[in-house]
XYZ file of C-alpha atoms in Angstrom:
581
model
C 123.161 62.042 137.588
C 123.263 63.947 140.708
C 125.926 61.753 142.253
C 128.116 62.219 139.395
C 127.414 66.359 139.524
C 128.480 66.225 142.855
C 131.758 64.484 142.281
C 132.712 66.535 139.471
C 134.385 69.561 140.802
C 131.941 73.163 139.911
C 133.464 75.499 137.348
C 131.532 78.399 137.709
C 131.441 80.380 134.177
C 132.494 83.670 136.138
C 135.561 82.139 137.348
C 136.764 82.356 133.480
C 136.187 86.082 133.327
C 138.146 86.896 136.581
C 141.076 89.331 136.715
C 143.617 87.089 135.289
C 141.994 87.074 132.077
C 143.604 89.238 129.681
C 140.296 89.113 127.623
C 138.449 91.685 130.392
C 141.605 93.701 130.600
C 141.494 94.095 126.540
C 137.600 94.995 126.679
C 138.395 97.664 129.895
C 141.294 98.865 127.828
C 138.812 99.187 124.737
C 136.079 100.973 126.467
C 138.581 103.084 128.154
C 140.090 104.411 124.740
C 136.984 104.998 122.717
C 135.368 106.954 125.360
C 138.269 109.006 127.177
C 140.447 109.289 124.770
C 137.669 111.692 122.165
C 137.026 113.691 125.791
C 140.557 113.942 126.445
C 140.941 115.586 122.680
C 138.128 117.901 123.633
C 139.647 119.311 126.723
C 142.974 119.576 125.303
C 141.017 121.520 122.647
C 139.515 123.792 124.460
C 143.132 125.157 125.118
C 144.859 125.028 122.388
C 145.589 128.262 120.485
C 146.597 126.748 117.166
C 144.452 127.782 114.175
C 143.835 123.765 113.091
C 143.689 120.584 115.197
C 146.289 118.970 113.014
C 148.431 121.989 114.384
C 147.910 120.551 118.051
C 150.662 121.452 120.423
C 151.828 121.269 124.056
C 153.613 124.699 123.019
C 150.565 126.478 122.008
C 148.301 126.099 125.132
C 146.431 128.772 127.342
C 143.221 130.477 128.465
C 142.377 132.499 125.278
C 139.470 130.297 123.675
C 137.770 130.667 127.297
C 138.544 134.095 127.563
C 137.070 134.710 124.185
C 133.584 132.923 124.743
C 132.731 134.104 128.508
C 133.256 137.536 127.298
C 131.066 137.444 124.389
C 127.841 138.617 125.060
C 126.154 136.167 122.430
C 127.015 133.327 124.912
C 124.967 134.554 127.677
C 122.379 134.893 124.710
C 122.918 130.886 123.360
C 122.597 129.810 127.268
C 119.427 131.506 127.802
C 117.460 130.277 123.960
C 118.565 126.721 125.067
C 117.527 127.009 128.697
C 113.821 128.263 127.049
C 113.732 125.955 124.271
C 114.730 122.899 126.334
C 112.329 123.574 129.102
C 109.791 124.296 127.114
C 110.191 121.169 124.932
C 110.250 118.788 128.188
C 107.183 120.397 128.867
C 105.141 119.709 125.853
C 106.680 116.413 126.267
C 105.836 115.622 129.174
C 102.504 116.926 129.647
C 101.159 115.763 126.184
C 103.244 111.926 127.195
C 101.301 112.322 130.515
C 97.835 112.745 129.382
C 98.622 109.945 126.733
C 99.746 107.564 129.179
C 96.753 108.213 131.409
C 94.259 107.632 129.294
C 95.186 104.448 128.305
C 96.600 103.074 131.820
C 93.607 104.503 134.222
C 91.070 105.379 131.746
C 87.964 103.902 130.371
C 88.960 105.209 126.598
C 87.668 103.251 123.786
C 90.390 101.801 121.414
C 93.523 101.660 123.804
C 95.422 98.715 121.777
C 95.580 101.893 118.927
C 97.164 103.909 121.119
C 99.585 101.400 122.241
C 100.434 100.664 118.673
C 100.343 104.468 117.644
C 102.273 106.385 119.751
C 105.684 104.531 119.227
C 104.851 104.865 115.649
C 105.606 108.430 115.839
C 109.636 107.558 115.637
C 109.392 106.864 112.510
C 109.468 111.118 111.202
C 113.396 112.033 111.447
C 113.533 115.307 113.296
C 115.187 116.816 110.303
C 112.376 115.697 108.283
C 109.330 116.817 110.761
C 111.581 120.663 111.350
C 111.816 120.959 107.512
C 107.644 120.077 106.843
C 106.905 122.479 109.921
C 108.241 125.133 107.645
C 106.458 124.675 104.830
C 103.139 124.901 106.875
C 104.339 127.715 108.946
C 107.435 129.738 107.251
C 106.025 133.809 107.619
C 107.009 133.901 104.372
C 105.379 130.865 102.574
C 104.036 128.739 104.799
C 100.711 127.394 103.816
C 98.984 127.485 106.843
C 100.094 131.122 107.451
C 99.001 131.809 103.743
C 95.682 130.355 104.244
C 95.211 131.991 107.240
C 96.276 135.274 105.739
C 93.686 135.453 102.987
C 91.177 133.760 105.050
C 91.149 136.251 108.009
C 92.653 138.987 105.353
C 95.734 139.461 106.783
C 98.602 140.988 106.284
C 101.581 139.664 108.252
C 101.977 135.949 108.743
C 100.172 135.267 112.226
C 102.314 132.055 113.433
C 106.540 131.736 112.590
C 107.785 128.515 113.189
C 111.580 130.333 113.011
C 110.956 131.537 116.833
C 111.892 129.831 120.399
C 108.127 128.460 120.572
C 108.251 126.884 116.903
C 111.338 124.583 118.217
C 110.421 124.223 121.206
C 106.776 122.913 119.845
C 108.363 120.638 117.256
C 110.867 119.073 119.800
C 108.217 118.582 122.237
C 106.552 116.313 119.830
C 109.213 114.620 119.036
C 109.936 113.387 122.923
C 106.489 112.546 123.437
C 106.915 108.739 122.607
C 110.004 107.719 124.232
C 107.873 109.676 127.724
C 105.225 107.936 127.164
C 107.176 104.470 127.098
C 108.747 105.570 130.037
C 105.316 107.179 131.769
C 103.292 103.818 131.217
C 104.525 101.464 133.596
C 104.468 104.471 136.422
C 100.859 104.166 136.077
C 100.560 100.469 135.511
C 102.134 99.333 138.570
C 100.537 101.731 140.703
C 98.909 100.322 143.779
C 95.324 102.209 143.524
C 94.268 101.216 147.125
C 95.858 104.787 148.302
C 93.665 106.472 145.995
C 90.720 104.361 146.891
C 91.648 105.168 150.537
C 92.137 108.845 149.975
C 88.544 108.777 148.246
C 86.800 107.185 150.910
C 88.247 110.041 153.173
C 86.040 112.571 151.219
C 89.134 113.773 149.197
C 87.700 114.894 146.041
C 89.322 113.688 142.724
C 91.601 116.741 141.882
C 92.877 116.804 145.288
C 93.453 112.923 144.765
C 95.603 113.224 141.827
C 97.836 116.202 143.436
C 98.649 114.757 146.803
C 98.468 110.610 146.089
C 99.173 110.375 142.607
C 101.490 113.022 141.545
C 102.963 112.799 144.850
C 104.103 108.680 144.314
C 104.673 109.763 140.484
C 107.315 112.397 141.615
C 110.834 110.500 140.944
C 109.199 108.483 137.973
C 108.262 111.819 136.622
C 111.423 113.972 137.391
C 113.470 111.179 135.547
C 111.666 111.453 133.100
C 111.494 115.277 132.600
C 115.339 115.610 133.377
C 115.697 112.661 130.439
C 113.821 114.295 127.788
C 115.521 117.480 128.635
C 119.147 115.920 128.088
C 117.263 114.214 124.667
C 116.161 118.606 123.938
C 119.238 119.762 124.588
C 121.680 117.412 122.617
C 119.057 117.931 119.325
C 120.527 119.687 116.106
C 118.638 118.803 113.710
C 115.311 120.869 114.880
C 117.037 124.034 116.056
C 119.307 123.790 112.684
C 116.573 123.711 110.608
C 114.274 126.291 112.419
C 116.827 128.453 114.505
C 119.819 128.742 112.514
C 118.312 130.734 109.316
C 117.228 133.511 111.242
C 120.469 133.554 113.649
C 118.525 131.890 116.422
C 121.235 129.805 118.274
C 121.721 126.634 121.017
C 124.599 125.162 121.908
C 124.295 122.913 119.094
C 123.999 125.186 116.706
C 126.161 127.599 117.866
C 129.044 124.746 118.251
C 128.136 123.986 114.421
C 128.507 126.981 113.336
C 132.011 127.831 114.666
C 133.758 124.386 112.770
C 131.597 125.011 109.676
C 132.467 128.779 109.110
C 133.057 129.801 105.515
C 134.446 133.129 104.889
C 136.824 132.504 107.807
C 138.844 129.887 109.324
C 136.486 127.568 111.903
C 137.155 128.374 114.986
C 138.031 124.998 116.477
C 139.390 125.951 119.597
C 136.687 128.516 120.867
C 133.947 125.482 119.868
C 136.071 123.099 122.133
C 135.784 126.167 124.865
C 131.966 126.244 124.408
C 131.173 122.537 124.335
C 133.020 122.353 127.970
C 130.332 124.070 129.307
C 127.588 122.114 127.374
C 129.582 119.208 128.713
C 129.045 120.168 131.983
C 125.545 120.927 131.951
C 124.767 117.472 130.147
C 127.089 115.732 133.125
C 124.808 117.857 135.462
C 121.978 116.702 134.361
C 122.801 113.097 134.006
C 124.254 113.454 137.917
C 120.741 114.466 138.646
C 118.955 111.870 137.185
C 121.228 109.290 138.821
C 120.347 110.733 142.077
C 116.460 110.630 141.476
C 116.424 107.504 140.540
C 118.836 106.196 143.331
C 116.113 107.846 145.522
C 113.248 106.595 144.359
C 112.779 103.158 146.414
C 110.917 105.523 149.267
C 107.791 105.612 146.716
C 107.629 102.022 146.163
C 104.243 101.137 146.255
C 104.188 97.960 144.247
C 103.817 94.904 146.641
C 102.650 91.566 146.592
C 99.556 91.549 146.362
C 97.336 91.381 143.365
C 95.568 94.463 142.318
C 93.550 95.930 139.585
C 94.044 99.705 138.604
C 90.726 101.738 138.830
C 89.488 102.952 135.672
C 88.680 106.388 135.621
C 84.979 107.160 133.467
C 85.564 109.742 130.868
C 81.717 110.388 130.605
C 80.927 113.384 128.364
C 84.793 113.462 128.080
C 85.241 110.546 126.496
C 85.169 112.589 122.786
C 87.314 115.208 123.972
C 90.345 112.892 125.293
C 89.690 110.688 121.598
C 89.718 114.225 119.617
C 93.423 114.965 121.369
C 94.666 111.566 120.929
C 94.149 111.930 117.342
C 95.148 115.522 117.807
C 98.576 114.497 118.480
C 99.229 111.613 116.265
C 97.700 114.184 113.111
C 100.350 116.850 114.191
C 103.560 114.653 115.227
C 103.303 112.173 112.347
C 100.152 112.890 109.817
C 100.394 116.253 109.214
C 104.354 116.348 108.601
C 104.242 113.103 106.031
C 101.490 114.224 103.904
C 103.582 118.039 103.299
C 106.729 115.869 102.253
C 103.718 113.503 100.189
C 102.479 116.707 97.962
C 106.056 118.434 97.964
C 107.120 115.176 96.389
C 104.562 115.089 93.821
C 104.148 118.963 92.956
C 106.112 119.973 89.690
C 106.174 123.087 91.737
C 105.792 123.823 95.531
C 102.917 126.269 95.795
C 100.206 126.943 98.025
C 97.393 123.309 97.385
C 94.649 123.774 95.192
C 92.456 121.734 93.657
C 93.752 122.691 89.939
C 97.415 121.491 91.780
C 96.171 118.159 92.224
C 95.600 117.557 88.707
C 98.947 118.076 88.070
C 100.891 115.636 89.932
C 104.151 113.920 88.793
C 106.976 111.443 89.666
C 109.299 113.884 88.058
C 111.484 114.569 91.365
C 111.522 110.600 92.249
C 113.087 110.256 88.296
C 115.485 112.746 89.215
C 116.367 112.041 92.651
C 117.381 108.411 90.950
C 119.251 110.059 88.534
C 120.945 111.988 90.764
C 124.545 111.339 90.010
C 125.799 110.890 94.128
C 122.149 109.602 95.578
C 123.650 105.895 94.567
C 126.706 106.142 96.450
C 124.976 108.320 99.117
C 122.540 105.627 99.823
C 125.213 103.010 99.760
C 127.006 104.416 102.350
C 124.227 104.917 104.564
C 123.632 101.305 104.320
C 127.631 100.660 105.167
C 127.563 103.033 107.933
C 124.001 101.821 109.665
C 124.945 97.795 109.736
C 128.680 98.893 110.844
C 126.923 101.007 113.418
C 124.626 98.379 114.956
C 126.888 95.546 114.488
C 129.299 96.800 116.379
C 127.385 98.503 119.014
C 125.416 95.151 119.730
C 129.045 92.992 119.609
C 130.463 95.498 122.170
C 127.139 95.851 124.372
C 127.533 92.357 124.705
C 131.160 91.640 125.510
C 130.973 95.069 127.906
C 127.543 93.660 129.766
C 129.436 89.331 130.192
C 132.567 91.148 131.828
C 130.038 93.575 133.910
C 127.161 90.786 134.609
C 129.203 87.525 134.672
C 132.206 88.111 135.546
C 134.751 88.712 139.157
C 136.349 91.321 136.894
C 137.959 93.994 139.307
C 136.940 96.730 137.231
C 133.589 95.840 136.457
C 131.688 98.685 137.956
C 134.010 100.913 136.369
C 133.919 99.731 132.516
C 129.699 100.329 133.382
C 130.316 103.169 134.705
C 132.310 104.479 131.418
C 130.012 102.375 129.178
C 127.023 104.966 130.660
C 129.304 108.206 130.067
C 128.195 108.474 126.174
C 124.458 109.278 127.125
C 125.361 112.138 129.110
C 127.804 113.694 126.424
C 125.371 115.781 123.477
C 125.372 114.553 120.338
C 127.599 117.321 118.648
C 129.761 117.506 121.113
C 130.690 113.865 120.838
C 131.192 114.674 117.022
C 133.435 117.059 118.174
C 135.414 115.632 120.046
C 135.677 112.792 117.642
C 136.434 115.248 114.740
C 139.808 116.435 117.062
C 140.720 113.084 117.077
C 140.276 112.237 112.962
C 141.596 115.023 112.323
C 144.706 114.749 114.191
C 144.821 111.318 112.961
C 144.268 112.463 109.295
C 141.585 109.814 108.994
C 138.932 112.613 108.609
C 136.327 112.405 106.282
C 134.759 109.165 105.820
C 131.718 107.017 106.827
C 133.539 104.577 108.650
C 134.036 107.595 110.785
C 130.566 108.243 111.463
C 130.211 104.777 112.214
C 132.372 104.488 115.011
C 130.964 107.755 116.503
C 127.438 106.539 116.648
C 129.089 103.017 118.078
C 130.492 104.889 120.964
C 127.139 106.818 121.651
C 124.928 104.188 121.746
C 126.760 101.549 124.105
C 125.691 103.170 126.480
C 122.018 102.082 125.661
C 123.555 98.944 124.232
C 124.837 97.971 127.670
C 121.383 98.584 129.876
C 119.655 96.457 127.490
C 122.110 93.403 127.506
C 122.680 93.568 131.199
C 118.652 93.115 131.649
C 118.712 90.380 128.945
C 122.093 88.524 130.319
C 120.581 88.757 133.920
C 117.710 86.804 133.049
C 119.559 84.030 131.709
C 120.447 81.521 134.752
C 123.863 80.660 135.260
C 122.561 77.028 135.497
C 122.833 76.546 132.104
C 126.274 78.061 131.562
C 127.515 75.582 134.955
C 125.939 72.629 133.067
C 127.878 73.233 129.747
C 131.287 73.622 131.812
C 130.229 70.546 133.688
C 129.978 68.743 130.035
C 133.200 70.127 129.107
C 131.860 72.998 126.353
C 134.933 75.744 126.312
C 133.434 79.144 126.808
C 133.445 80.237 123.270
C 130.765 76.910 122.805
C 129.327 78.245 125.790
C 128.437 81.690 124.395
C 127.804 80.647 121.295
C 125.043 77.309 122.137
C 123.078 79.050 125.072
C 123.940 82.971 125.356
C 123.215 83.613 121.725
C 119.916 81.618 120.831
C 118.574 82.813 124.266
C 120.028 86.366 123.374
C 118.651 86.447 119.706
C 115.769 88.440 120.557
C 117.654 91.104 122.133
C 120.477 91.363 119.542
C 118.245 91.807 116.756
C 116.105 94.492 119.081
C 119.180 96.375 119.559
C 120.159 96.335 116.246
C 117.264 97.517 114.588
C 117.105 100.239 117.355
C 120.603 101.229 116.460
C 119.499 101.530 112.553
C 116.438 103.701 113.380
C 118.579 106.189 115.501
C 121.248 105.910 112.884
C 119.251 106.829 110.167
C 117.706 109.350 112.389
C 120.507 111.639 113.783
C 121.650 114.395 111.228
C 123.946 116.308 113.911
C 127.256 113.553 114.126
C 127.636 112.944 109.907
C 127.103 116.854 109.151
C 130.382 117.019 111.434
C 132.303 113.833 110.646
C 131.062 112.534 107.140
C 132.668 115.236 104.089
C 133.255 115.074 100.440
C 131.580 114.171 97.477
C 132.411 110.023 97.782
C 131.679 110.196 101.835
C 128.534 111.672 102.485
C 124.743 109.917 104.029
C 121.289 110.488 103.256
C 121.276 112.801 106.372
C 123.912 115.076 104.651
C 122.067 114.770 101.611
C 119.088 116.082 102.395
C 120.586 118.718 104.758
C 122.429 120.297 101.530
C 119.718 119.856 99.236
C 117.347 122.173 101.402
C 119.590 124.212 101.914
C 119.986 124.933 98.054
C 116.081 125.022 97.918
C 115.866 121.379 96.135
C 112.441 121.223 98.620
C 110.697 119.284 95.954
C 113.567 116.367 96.052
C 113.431 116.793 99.648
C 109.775 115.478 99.785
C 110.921 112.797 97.883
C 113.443 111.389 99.367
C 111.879 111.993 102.972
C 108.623 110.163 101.835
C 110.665 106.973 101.097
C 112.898 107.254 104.559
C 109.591 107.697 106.651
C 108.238 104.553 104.177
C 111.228 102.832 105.431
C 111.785 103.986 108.942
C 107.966 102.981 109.758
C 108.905 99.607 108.452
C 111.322 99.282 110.843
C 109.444 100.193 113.413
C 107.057 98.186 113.158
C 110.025 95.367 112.844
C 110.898 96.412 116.346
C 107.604 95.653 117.777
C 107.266 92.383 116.408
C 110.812 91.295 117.435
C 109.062 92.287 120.746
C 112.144 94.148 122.349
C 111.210 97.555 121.487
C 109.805 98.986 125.125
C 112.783 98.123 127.232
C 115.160 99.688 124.395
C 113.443 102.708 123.946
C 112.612 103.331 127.498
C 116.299 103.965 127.996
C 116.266 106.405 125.008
């Protein structure tokens, strides 16, 4: 067998995808169009001077958009509420991610596998849903913690508002608590602890061990980490829409929102376009940054060869304490939010809980929420628009990550380079820049619309996972099948996708859960009775005060997000997808 390998002449799979194959030219070309071209709409935006985008001309071009923002004084006011609420999100983040990951990585705390299994868990509350139950416990106005607290403590102004800087910054900072942790736990597993051990054996006590060994080797892991979450903060709409915008507290989302959904005056398209540029450029900024820490970061490497157990760190009398926070946290970022949507669903009437309320429970809001003339086509929809999503996004990922991983392709390091530029572009402005381009090409308006925007921002995640999972597939087997004479289409389709199955299905479920999760890109793109998602849904139905159908229909989407979640973790690919979240 060997003699007759070696006689054979060695096709090597990656000689298929070289630059003479119009295939990688038609994938660059692809890539190329559905990320540039949406920018280049943007930019060209942010000049034009006509009153609609479907007006677009060379003609009508200048500097009056920028001219317009930079010398509003509310800007200055939008740049410093997101630089508060985005820092002080990362913050809770990262310190409440921190503690979590400690305790279970260098800690001797009881019940660690619970941890492991709760803390991703936490993805399944929407943002939209969590902002929206936040209120009813702690709206100045109705809130029933504030109203407890109020005739507890006699009161007689509401002593917590959730509409305030700190309220979104709180909520946010819960919700980026799992995707640190994910990224926070192998920091601590791979560790080496024999600088510690040294650094204790030179009398260094254990506070100054943690600040000058431990922190110190922890410093790139943990700046990526903080600059991530803030870029995650600062592209969020659906927390500072639901608990900024009512009281005129504005982000960059928001604010960008606002302008293109005006009512009593014609959007202001072009002044939007003049705003995003600068969130544009602060999300490039920051995703510059992080590509510098982590090109940096090989001067901490202190895994080696050797084998090595982490010390545990004894809790002692602490032990309760750290258990009491753990709980703590999953109670506030997951218990606490479900059970309010639980009793608003079941109330005839939202009102304060009593005992006497309890005995009144109903199913009356699920009957009507199913016999809600749109909810069927609504929910249909979503269903279209989620598969179409992650379908495509997992096809793409793939074909992107063969030309970048496999192949001799010239352009290879460029088509990853523009497969990475979606993560550092926010959310609405994206949608934005997408809605230039339907509307120009009068294709505004529908779901399939929606689905191609969240296909274009989540290649970029779709790529680092399939460039991992193609990597660890040996080219052996690919060179065997040539050597039997398997074209490449047999090729991909015998070894890369059994071997692959894993990941496709990880990715795809992913791409459903953020699908069904993001609120900000279908408010934008998805419009009209027959077009709309759950997301819009539930977004106008608060808005009219329909908070009892609310509960209802965000009971069953946490019922069914948490499913999927827990589908994630069984297909076993969930960490090293949502570690690049």
């Amino acid at each position: 067998m060997s003699v007759l390998s070696a006689a054979l002449p060695k096709r090597e799979f990656g000689a298929r995808f070289d630059w003479t194959n119009i295939w990688n030219h038609w994938i660059f070309l692809l890539v190329c169009v559905v990320v540039l071209l949406p920018l280049s709409f943007l930019v060209l935006g942010s000049f034009s001077t006509a009153s609609l985008p479907a007006d677009f001309s060379f003609d009508e071009m200048g500097f009056d958009n920028y001219i317009e923002v930079w010398t509003d004084p509310g800007t200055y006011q939008v740049f410093y509420n997101t630089f508060v609420y985005t820092t002080g999100a990362s913050a809770i983040g990262i310190v409440f991610a921190a503690i979590l990951a400690w305790l279970v990585e260098r800690t001797n705390l009881p019940g660690k596998i619970w941890i492991y299994a709760g803390v991703p868990m936490t993805l399944a509350m929407p943002g939209l849903i969590q902002a929206m139950a936040w209120v009813l416990l702690l709206s100045p106005n109705s809130g029933f913690v504030n109203m407890g607290l109020m005739q507890w403590l006699d009161l007689e102004e509401a002593p917590l508002n959730i509409y305030s800087l700190w309220g979104m910054s709180f909520v946010e900072g819960l919700r980026l608590v799992p995707t640190a942790f994910l990224m926070l736990v192998p920091l601590l597993r791979s560790m080496d602890p024999a600088l510690e051990e040294a650094a204790a054996v030179s009398g260094a006590n254990p506070a100054a061990t943690a600040r000058k060994i431990t922190l110190g080797l922890m410093v790139p892991g943990i700046v990526a980490v903080t600059i991530y979450q803030a870029m995650t903060a600062l592209e969020v709409f659906e927390v500072p829409g639901v608990l900024g915008m009512p009281v005129g507290l504005h982000v960059f989302a928001t604010k960008i929102y606002v302008a293109i959904q005006a009512i009593s005056v014609l959007p202001s398209y072009g002044e939007a376009n003049a705003l995003a540029m600068l969130y544009l450029a602060i999300g490039f900024g920051a995703a510059l940054l992080y590509w510098v820490v982590i090109r940096r970061s090989e001067k901490y490497a202190v895994v080696t060869g050797k084998g090595y157990r982490p010390r545990l760190t004894d809790l002692g009398r602490w032990r309760a304490a750290f258990t009491s926070f753990v709980f703590l946290f999953l109670f506030l970022s997951i218990g606490l939010p479900f059970l309010v949507m639980v009793y608003a669903s079941f109330v005839p009437v939202l009102v304060q809980p009593t005992w006497d309320v309890f005995s009144k429970l109903t199913f009356e809001h699920y009957e009507v929420l199913f016999t809600f003339p749109r909810f069927g086509k609504m929910f249909q929809n979503t269903i279209f628009m989620v598969t179409a999503a992650a379908t495509a996004t997992t096809v793409l990922s793939f074909l992107i990550s063969m030309v970048i991983v496999r192949s001799r392709f010239w352009g290879r390091r460029a088509l990853d380079m523009l497969a990475f530029i979606p993560h550092a572009i926010p959310g609405i402005v994206s949608g934005l820049a997408l809605l230039w381009l339907f509307l120009i090409l009068h294709v505004y308006g529908s779901y399939w619309t929606v689905a191609i925007g969240f296909t274009i921002a989540f290649i970029a995640y779709g790529t680092r996972a399939m460039n991992a999972a193609i990597l660890q597939i040996h080219k052996d087997l690919e060179e065997a099948a040539s050597v039997s004479g398997a074209p490449p289409w047999r090729t991909m389709w015998r070894i890369f996708v059994p071997l692959m199955m894993p990941s496709f299905i990880g990715l795809w479920i992913w791409v459903v859960l953020l699908s069904i999760r993001i609120a900000g890109m279908p408010l934008l793109l998805a419009q009209g009775p027959e077009n709309q998602l759950l997301a819009v849904m539930i977004w106008n139905m608060w808005d009219e005060g329909l908070i009892e159908e609310v509960g209802a229909i965000a009971t069953m989407m946490i019922l069914g997000i948490f499913f999927l979640v827990i589908l994630l973790r069984v297909v076993g690919f969930g960490r090293s997808i949502i570690q690049t979240r």
